[in-house]
XYZ file of N, CA and C in Angstrom:
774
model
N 59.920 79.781 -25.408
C 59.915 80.958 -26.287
C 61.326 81.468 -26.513
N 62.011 81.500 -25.168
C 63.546 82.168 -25.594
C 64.008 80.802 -26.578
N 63.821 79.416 -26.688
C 64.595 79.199 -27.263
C 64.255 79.039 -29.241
N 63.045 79.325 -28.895
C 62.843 80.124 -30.891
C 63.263 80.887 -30.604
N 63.536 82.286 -30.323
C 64.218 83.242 -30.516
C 65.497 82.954 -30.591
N 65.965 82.652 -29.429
C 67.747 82.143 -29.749
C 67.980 81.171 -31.498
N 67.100 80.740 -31.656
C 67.343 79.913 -32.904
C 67.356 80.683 -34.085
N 66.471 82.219 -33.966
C 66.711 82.899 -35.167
C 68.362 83.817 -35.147
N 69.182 83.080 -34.572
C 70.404 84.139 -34.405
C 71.467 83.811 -35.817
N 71.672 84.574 -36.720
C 72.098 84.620 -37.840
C 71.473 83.795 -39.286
N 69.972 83.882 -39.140
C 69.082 83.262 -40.150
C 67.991 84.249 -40.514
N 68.586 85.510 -40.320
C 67.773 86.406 -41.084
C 68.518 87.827 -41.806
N 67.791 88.725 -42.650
C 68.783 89.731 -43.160
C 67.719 90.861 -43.003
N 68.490 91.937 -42.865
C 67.896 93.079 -42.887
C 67.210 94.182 -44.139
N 66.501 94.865 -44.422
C 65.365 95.042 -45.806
C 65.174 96.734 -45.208
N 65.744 98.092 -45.341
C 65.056 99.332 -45.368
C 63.332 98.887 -45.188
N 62.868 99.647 -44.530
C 61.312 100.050 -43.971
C 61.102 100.798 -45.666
N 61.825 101.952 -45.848
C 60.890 102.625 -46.849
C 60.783 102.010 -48.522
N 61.283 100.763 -48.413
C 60.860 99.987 -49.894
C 59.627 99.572 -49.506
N 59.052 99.660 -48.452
C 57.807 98.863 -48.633
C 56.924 100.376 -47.680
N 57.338 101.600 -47.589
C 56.558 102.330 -47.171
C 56.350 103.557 -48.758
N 57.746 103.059 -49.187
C 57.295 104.288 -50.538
C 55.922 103.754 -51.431
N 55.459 101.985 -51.471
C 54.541 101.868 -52.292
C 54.737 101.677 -53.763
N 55.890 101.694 -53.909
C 55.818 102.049 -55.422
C 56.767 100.985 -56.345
N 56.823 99.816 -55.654
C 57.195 98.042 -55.849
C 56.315 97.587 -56.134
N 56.238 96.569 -57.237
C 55.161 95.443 -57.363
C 55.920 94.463 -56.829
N 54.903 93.241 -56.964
C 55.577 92.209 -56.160
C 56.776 91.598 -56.945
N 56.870 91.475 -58.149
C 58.456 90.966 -58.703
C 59.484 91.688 -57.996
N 58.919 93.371 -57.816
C 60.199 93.836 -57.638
C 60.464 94.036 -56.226
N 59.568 93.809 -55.398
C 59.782 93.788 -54.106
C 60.705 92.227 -53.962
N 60.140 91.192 -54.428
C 61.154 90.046 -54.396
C 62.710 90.035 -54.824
N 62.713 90.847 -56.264
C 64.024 90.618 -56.280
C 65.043 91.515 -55.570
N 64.749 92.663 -55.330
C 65.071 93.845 -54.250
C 65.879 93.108 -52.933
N 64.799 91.991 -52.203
C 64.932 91.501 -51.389
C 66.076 90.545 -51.188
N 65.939 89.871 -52.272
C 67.146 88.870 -52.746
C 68.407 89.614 -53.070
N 68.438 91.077 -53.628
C 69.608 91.501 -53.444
C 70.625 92.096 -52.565
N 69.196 92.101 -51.592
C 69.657 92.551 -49.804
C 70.201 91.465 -49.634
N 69.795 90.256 -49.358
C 70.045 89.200 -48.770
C 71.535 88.566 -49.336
N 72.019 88.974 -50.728
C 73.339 88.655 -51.134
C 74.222 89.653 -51.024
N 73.914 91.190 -50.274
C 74.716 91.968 -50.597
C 75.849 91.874 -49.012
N 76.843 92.319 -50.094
C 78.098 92.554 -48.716
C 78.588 93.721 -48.985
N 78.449 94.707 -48.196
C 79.172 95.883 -48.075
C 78.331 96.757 -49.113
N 77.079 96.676 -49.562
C 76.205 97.024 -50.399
C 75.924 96.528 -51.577
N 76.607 95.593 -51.533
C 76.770 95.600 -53.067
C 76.407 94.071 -53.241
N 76.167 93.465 -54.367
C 75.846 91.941 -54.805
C 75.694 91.807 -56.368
N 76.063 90.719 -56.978
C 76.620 90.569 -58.094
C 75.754 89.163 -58.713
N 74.765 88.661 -58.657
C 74.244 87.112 -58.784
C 73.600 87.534 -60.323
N 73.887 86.681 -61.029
C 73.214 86.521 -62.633
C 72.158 87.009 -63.017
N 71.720 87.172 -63.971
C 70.136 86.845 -64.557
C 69.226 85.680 -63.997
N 70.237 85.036 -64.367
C 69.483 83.603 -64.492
C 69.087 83.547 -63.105
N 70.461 83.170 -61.977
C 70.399 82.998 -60.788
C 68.698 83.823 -60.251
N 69.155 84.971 -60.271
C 67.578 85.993 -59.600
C 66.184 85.312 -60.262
N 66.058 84.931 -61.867
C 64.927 84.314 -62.214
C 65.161 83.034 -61.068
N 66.269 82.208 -60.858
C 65.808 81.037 -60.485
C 65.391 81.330 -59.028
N 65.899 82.308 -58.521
C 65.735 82.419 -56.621
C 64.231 82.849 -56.632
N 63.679 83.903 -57.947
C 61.939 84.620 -57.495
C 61.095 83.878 -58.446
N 61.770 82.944 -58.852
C 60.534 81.987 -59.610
C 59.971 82.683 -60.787
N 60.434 83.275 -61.419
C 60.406 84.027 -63.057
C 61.170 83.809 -64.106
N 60.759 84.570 -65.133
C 61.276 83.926 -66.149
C 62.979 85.003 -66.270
N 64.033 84.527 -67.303
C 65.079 85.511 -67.553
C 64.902 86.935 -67.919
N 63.745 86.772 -68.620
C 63.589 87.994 -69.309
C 62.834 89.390 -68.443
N 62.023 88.494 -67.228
C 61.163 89.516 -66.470
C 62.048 89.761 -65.577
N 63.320 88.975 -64.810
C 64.443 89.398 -64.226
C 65.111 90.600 -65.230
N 65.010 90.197 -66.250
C 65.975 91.305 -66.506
C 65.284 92.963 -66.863
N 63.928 92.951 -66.859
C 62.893 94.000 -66.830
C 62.731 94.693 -65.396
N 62.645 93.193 -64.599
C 62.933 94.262 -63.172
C 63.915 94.793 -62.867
N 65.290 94.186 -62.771
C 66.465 94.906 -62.272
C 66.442 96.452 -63.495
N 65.710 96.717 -64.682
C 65.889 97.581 -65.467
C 64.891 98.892 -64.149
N 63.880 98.428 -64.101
C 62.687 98.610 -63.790
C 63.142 99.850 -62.195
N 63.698 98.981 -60.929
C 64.406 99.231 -60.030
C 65.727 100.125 -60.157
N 66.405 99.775 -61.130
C 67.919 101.079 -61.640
C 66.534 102.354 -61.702
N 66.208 102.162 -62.592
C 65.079 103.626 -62.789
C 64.138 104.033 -62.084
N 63.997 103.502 -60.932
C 63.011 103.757 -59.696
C 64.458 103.949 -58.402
N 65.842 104.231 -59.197
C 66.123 104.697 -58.027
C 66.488 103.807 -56.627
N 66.622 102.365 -57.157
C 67.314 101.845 -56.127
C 68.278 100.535 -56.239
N 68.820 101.193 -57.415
C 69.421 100.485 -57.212
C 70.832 101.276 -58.304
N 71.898 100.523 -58.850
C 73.143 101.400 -59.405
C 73.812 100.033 -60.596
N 73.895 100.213 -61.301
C 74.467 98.427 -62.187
C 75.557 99.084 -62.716
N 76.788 98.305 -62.345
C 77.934 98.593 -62.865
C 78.064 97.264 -64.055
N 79.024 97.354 -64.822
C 79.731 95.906 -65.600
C 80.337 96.071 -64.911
N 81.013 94.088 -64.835
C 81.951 93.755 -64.188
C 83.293 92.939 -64.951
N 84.561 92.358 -65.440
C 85.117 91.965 -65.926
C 85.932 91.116 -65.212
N 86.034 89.954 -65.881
C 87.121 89.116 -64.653
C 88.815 89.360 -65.362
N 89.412 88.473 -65.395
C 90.977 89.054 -65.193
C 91.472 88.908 -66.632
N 90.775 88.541 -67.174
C 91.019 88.303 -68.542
C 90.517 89.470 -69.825
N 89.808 90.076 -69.103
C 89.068 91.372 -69.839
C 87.478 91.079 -70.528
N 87.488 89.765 -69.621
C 85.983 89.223 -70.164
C 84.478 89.402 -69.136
N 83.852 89.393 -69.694
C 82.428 90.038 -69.453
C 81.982 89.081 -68.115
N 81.573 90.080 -67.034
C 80.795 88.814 -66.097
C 80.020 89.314 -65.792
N 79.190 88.626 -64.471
C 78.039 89.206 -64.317
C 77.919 90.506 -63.626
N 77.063 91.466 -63.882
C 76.347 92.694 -63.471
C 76.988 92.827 -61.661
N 77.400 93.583 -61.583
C 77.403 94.270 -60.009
C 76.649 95.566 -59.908
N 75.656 95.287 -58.966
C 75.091 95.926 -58.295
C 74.959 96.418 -57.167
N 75.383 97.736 -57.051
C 74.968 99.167 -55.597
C 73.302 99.179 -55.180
N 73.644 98.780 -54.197
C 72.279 99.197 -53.346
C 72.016 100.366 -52.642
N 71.248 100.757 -52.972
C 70.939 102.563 -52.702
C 70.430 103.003 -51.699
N 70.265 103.881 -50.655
C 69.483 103.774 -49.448
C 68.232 104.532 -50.232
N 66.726 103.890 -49.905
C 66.087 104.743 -50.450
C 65.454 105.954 -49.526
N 65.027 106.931 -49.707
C 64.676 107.925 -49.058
C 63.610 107.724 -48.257
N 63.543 108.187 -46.666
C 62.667 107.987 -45.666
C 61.480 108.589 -46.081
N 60.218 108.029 -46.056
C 58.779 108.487 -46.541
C 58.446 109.664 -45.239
N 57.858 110.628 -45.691
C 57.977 111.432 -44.579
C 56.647 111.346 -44.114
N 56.160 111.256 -43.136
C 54.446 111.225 -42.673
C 54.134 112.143 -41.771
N 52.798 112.724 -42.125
C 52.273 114.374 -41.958
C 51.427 113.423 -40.322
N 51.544 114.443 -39.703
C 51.259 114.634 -38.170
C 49.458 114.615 -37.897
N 49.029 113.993 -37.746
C 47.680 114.204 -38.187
C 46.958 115.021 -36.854
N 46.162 116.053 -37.163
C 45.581 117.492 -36.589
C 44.975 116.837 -35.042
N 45.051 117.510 -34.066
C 44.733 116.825 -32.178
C 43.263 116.871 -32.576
N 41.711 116.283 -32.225
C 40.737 116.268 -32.269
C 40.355 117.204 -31.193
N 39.158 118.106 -31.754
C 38.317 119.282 -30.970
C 38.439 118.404 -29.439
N 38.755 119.201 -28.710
C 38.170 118.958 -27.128
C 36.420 119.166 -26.744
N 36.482 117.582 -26.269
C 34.804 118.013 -25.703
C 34.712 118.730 -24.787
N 33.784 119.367 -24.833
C 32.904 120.657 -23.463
C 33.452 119.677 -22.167
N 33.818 121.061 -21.736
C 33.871 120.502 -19.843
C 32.316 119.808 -19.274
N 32.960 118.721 -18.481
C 31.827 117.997 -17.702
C 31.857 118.982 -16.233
N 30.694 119.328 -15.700
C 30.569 119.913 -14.637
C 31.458 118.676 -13.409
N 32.053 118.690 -12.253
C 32.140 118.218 -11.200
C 33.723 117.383 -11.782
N 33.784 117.260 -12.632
C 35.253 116.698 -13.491
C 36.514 117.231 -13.105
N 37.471 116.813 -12.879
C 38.552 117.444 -12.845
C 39.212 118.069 -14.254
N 39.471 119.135 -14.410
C 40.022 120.040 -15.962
C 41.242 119.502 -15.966
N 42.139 119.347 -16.560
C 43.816 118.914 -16.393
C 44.203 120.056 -16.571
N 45.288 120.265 -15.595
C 45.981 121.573 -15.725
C 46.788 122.254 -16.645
N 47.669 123.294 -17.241
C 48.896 122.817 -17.747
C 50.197 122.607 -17.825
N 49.966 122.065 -16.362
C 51.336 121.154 -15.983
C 51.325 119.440 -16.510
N 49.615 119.015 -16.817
C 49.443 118.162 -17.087
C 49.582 118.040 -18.577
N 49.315 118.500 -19.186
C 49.497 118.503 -20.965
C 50.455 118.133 -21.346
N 50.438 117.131 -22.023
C 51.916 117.000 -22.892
C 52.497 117.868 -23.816
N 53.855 118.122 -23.657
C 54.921 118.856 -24.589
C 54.512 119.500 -25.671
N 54.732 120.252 -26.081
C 54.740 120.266 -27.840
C 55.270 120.299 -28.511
N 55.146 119.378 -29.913
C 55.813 119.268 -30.727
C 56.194 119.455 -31.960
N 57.402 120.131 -31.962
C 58.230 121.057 -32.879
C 58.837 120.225 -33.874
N 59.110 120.993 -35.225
C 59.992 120.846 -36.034
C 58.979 118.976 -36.808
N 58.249 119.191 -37.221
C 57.271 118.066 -37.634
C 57.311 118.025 -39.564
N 58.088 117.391 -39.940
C 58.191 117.507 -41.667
C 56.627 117.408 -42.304
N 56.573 118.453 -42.809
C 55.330 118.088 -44.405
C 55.403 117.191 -44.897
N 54.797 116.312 -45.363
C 54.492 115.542 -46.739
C 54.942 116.549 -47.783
N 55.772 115.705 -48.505
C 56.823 116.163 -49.862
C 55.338 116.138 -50.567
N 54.823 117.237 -51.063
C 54.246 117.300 -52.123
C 54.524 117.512 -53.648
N 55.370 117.741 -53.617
C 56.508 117.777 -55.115
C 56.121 115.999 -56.120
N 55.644 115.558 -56.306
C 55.224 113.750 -56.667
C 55.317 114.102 -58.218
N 55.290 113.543 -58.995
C 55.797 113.328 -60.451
C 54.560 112.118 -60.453
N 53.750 111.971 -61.358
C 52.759 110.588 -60.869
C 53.555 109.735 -61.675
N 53.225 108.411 -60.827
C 54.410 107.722 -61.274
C 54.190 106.484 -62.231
N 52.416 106.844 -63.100
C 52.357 106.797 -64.387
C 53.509 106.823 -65.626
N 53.711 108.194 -65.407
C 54.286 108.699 -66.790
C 55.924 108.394 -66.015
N 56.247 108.053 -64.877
C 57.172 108.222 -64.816
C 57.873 106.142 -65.356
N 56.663 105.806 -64.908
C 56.988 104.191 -64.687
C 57.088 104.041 -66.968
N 55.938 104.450 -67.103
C 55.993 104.479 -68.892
C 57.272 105.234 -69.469
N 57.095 106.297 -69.230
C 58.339 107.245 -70.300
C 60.046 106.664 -69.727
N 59.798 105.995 -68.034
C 61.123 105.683 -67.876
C 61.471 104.188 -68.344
N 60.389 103.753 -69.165
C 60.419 102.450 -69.765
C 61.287 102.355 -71.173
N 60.628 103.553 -71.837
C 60.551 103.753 -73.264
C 61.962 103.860 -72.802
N 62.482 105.119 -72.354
C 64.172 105.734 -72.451
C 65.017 104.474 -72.019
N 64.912 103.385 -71.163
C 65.867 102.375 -71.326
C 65.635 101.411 -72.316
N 64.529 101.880 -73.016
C 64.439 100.343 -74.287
C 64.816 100.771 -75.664
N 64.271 102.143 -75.348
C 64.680 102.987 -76.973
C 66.046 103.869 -76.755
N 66.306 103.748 -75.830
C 67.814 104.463 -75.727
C 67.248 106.042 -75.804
N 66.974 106.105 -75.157
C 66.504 108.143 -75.281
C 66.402 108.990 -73.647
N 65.495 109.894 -74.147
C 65.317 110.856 -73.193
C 64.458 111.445 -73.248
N 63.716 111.181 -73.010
C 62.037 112.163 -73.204
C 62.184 112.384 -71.605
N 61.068 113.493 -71.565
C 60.610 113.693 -70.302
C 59.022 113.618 -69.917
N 58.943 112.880 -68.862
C 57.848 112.394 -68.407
C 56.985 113.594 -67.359
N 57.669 114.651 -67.789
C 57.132 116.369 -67.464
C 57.186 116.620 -68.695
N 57.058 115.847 -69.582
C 56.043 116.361 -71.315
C 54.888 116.659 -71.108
N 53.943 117.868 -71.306
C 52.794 117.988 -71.045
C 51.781 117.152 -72.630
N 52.674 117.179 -73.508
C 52.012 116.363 -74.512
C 52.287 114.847 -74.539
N 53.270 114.941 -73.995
C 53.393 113.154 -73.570
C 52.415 112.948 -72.531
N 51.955 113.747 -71.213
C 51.201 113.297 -70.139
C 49.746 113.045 -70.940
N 49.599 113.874 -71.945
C 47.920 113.543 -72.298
C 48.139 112.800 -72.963
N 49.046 111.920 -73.741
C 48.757 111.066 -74.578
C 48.862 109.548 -73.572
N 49.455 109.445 -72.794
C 49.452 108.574 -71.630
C 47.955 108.583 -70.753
N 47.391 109.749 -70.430
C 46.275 109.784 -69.786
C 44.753 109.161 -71.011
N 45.159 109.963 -71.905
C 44.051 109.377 -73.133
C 43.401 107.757 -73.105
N 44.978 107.413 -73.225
C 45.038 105.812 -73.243
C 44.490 104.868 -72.236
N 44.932 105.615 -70.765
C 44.462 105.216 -69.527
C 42.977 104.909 -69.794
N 42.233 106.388 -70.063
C 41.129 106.636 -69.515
C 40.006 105.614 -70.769
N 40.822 105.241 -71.640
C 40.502 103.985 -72.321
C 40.319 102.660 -72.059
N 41.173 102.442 -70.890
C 40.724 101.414 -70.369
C 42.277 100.433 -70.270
N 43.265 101.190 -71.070
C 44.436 100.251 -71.163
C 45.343 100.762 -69.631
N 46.214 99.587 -69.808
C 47.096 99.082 -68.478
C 48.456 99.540 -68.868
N 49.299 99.912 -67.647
C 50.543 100.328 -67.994
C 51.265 99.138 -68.558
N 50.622 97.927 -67.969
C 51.532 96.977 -68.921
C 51.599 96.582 -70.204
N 50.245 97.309 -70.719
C 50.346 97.350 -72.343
C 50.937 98.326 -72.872
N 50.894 99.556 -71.975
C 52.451 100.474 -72.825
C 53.412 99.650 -72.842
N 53.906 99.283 -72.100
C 55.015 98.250 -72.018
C 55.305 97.323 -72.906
N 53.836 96.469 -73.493
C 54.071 95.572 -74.533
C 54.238 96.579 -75.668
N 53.886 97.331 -76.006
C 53.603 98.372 -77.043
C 55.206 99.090 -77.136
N 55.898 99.337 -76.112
C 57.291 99.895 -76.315
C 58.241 98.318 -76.826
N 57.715 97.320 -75.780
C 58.979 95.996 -76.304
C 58.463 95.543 -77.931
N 57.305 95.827 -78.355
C 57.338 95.525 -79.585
C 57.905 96.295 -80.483
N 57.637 97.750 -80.624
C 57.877 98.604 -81.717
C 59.967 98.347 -81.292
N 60.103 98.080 -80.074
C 61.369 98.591 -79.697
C 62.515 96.952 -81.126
N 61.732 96.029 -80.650
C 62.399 94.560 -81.452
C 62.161 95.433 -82.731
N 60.679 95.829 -83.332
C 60.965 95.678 -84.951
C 61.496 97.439 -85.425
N 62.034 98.133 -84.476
C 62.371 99.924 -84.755
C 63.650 99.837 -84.466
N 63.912 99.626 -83.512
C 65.416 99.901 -83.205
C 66.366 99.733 -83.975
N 66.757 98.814 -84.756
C 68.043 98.433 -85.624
C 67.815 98.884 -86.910
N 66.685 99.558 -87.101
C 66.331 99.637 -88.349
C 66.153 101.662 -88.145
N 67.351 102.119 -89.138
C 67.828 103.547 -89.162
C 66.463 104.574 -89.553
N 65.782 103.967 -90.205
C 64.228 104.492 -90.675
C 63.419 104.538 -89.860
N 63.755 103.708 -89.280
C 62.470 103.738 -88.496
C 62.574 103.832 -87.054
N 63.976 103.850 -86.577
C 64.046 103.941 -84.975
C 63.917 105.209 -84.528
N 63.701 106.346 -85.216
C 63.442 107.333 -84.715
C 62.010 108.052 -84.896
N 61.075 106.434 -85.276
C 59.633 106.577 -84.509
C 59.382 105.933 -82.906
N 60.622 105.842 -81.956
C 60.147 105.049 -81.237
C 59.996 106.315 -80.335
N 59.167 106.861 -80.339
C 58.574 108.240 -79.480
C 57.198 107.976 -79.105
N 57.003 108.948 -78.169
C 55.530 108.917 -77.317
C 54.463 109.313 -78.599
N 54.538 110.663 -79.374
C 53.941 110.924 -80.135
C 53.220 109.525 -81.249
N 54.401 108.563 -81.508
C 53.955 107.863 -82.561
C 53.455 106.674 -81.618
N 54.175 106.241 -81.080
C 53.770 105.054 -79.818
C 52.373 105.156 -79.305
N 52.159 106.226 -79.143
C 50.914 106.509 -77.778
C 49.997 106.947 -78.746
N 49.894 107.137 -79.582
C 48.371 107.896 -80.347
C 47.108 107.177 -80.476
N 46.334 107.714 -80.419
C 45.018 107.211 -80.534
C 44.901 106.381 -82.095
N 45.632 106.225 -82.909
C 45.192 105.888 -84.086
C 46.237 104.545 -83.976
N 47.261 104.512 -83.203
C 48.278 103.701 -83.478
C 48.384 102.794 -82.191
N 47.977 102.974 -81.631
C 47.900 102.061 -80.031
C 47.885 100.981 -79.786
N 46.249 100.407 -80.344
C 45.887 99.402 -79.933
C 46.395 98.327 -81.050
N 46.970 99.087 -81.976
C 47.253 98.082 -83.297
C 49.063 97.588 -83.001
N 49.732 98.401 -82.300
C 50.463 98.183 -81.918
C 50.731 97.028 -80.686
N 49.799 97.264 -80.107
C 49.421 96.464 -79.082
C 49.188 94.867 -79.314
N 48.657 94.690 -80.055
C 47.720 93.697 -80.961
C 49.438 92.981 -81.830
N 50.432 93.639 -82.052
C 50.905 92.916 -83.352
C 51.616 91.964 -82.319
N 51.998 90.632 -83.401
C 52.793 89.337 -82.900
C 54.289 89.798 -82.878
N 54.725 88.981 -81.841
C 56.358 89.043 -81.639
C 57.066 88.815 -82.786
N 58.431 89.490 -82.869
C 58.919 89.138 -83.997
C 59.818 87.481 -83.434
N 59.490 86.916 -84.369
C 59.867 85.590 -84.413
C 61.385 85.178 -85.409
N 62.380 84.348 -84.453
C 63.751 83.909 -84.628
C 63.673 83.475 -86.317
N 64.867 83.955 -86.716
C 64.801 83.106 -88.090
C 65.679 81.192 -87.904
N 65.302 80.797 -88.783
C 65.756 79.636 -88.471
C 67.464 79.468 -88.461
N 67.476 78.715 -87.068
C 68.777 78.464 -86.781
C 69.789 79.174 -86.154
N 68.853 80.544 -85.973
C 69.111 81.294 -84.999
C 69.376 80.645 -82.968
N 70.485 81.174 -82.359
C 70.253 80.576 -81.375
C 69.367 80.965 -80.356
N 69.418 80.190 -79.382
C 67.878 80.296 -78.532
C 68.277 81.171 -77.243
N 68.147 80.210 -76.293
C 68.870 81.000 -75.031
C 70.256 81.000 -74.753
N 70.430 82.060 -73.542
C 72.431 81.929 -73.004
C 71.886 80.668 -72.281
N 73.542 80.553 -72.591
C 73.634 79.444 -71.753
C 74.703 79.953 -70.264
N 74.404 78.732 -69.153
C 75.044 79.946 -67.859
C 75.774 78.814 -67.666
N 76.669 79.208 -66.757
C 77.866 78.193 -66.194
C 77.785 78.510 -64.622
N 77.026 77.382 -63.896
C 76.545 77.803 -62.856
C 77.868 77.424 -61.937
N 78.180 78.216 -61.059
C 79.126 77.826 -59.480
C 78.686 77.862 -58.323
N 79.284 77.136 -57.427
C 78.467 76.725 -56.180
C 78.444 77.895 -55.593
N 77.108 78.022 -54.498
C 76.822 79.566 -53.830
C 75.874 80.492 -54.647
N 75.821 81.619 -54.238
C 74.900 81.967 -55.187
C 75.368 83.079 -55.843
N 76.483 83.477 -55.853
C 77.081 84.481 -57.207
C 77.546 83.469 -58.301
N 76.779 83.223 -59.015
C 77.313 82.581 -60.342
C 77.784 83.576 -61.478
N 78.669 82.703 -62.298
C 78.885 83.942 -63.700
C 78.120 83.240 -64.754
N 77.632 84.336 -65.772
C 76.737 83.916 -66.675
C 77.722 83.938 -67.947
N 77.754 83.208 -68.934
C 78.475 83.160 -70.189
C 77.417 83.536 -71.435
N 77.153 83.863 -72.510
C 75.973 83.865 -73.234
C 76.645 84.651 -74.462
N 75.818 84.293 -75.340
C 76.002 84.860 -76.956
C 75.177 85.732 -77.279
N 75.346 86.623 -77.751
C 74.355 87.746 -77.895
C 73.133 87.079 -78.793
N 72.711 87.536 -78.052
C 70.813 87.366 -78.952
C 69.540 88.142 -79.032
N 68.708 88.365 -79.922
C 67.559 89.382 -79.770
C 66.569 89.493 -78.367
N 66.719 88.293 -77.776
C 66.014 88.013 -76.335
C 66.719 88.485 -75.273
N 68.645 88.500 -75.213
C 69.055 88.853 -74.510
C 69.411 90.447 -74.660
N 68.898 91.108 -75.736
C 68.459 92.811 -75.292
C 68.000 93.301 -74.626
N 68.116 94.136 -74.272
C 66.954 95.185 -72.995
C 65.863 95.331 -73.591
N 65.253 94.552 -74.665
C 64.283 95.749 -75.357
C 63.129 94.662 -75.766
């Protein structure tokens, strides 16, 4: 036995308890989270797009939804980075400590009735008591409207607030319909490709017009906008040995946030 143990000596990395006690990771993003522990030095780690799709087995584009996904849940920080030439490299990323989940003390159970002939415990025998015991943060934002509206503001470039009381019912409406947060999601990356560049119309990319009962599911429903011909396809990466690679790429409608 000591000598598996001796064998795990510098073949593992360390992961915060409260990413996986806050709850509020799916599994992409608990993976790539993990992978950025595991490359970070001094907090920090810098590995591609590409690289993270290739380490969690996803595609470029859902790498680049999670690391969006995680900046806005608060754990993470994305700087640009430039090499010496004044040219673009890959993303550096701050790793954030996330905040300790606080857990409520749960109440001592009624004492049963004295047994006749029993010894009572005295109270010299009782254990201590204990002071200074944190509440459960009840302050919570549900993290519905927070996971949706903080979707929209990095795809549409805005600021709504997800303490909209008319944004919360138009989000709840939808729910109680039967739809999934991941179809808001398809519903923001679509309107976001065919609204955004277009001056008329990017300033329907709001909850009001997005989320309505009349406009939803049709939104939902429409096809991707599709490359015109001869348009290029994917970046291309210039991989280096190890696992901080730099990515090279040409701008393209796929390689948007949106």
């Amino acid at each position: 036995m000591d000598q598996i143990k001796n064998g795990w000596v510098n073949s593992f990395f360390q992961v915060p308890n409260a990413i996986y006690d806050h709850g509020d990771l799916d599994v992409y993003e608990l993976a790539v989270i993990q992978y950025l522990f595991r490359l970070s030095n001094n907090k920090t780690s810098f590995p591609s797009f590409g690289t993270i799709a290739s380490k969690v087995k996803c595609s470029r584009r859902k790498a680049i939804n999670v690391i969006d996904s995680l900046i806005f849940k608060d754990y993470l920080i994305k700087q640009k980075r430039s090499d010496k030439l004044g040219n673009s490299d890959s993303n550096l990323y701050i790793l954030k400590q996330p905040n300790i989940i606080k857990e409520q003390v749960p109440s001592a159970p009624c004492a049963p009735p004295p047994v006749n002939d029993v010894h009572q415990p005295s109270a010299h025998d009782a254990p201590p008591l204990v002071h200074k015991v944190h509440p459960i943060n009840t302050n919570i934002i549900n993290t519905n409207y927070k996971d949706i509206v903080g979707f929209l503001n990095i795809n549409a470039e805005a600021k709504f607030k997800e303490t909209s009381q008319s944004t919360k019912t138009l989000i709840d409406a939808r729910l109680k319909e039967g739809f999934t947060i991941e179809d808001f999601k398809t519903v923001i990356l679509n309107k976001c490709r065919s609204w955004k560049n277009d001056p008329n119309m990017a300033k329907y990319l709001r909850p009001s017009t997005l989320f309505a009962a009349s406009k939803f599911e049709g939104y939902l429903n429409e096809k991707p906008i599709q490359r015109k011909a001869g348009e290029p396809d994917v970046a291309q990466t210039l991989s280096r040995s190890g696992e901080h690679d730099i990515e090279i790429r040409e701008i393209d409608i796929d390689d948007l946030p949106f």
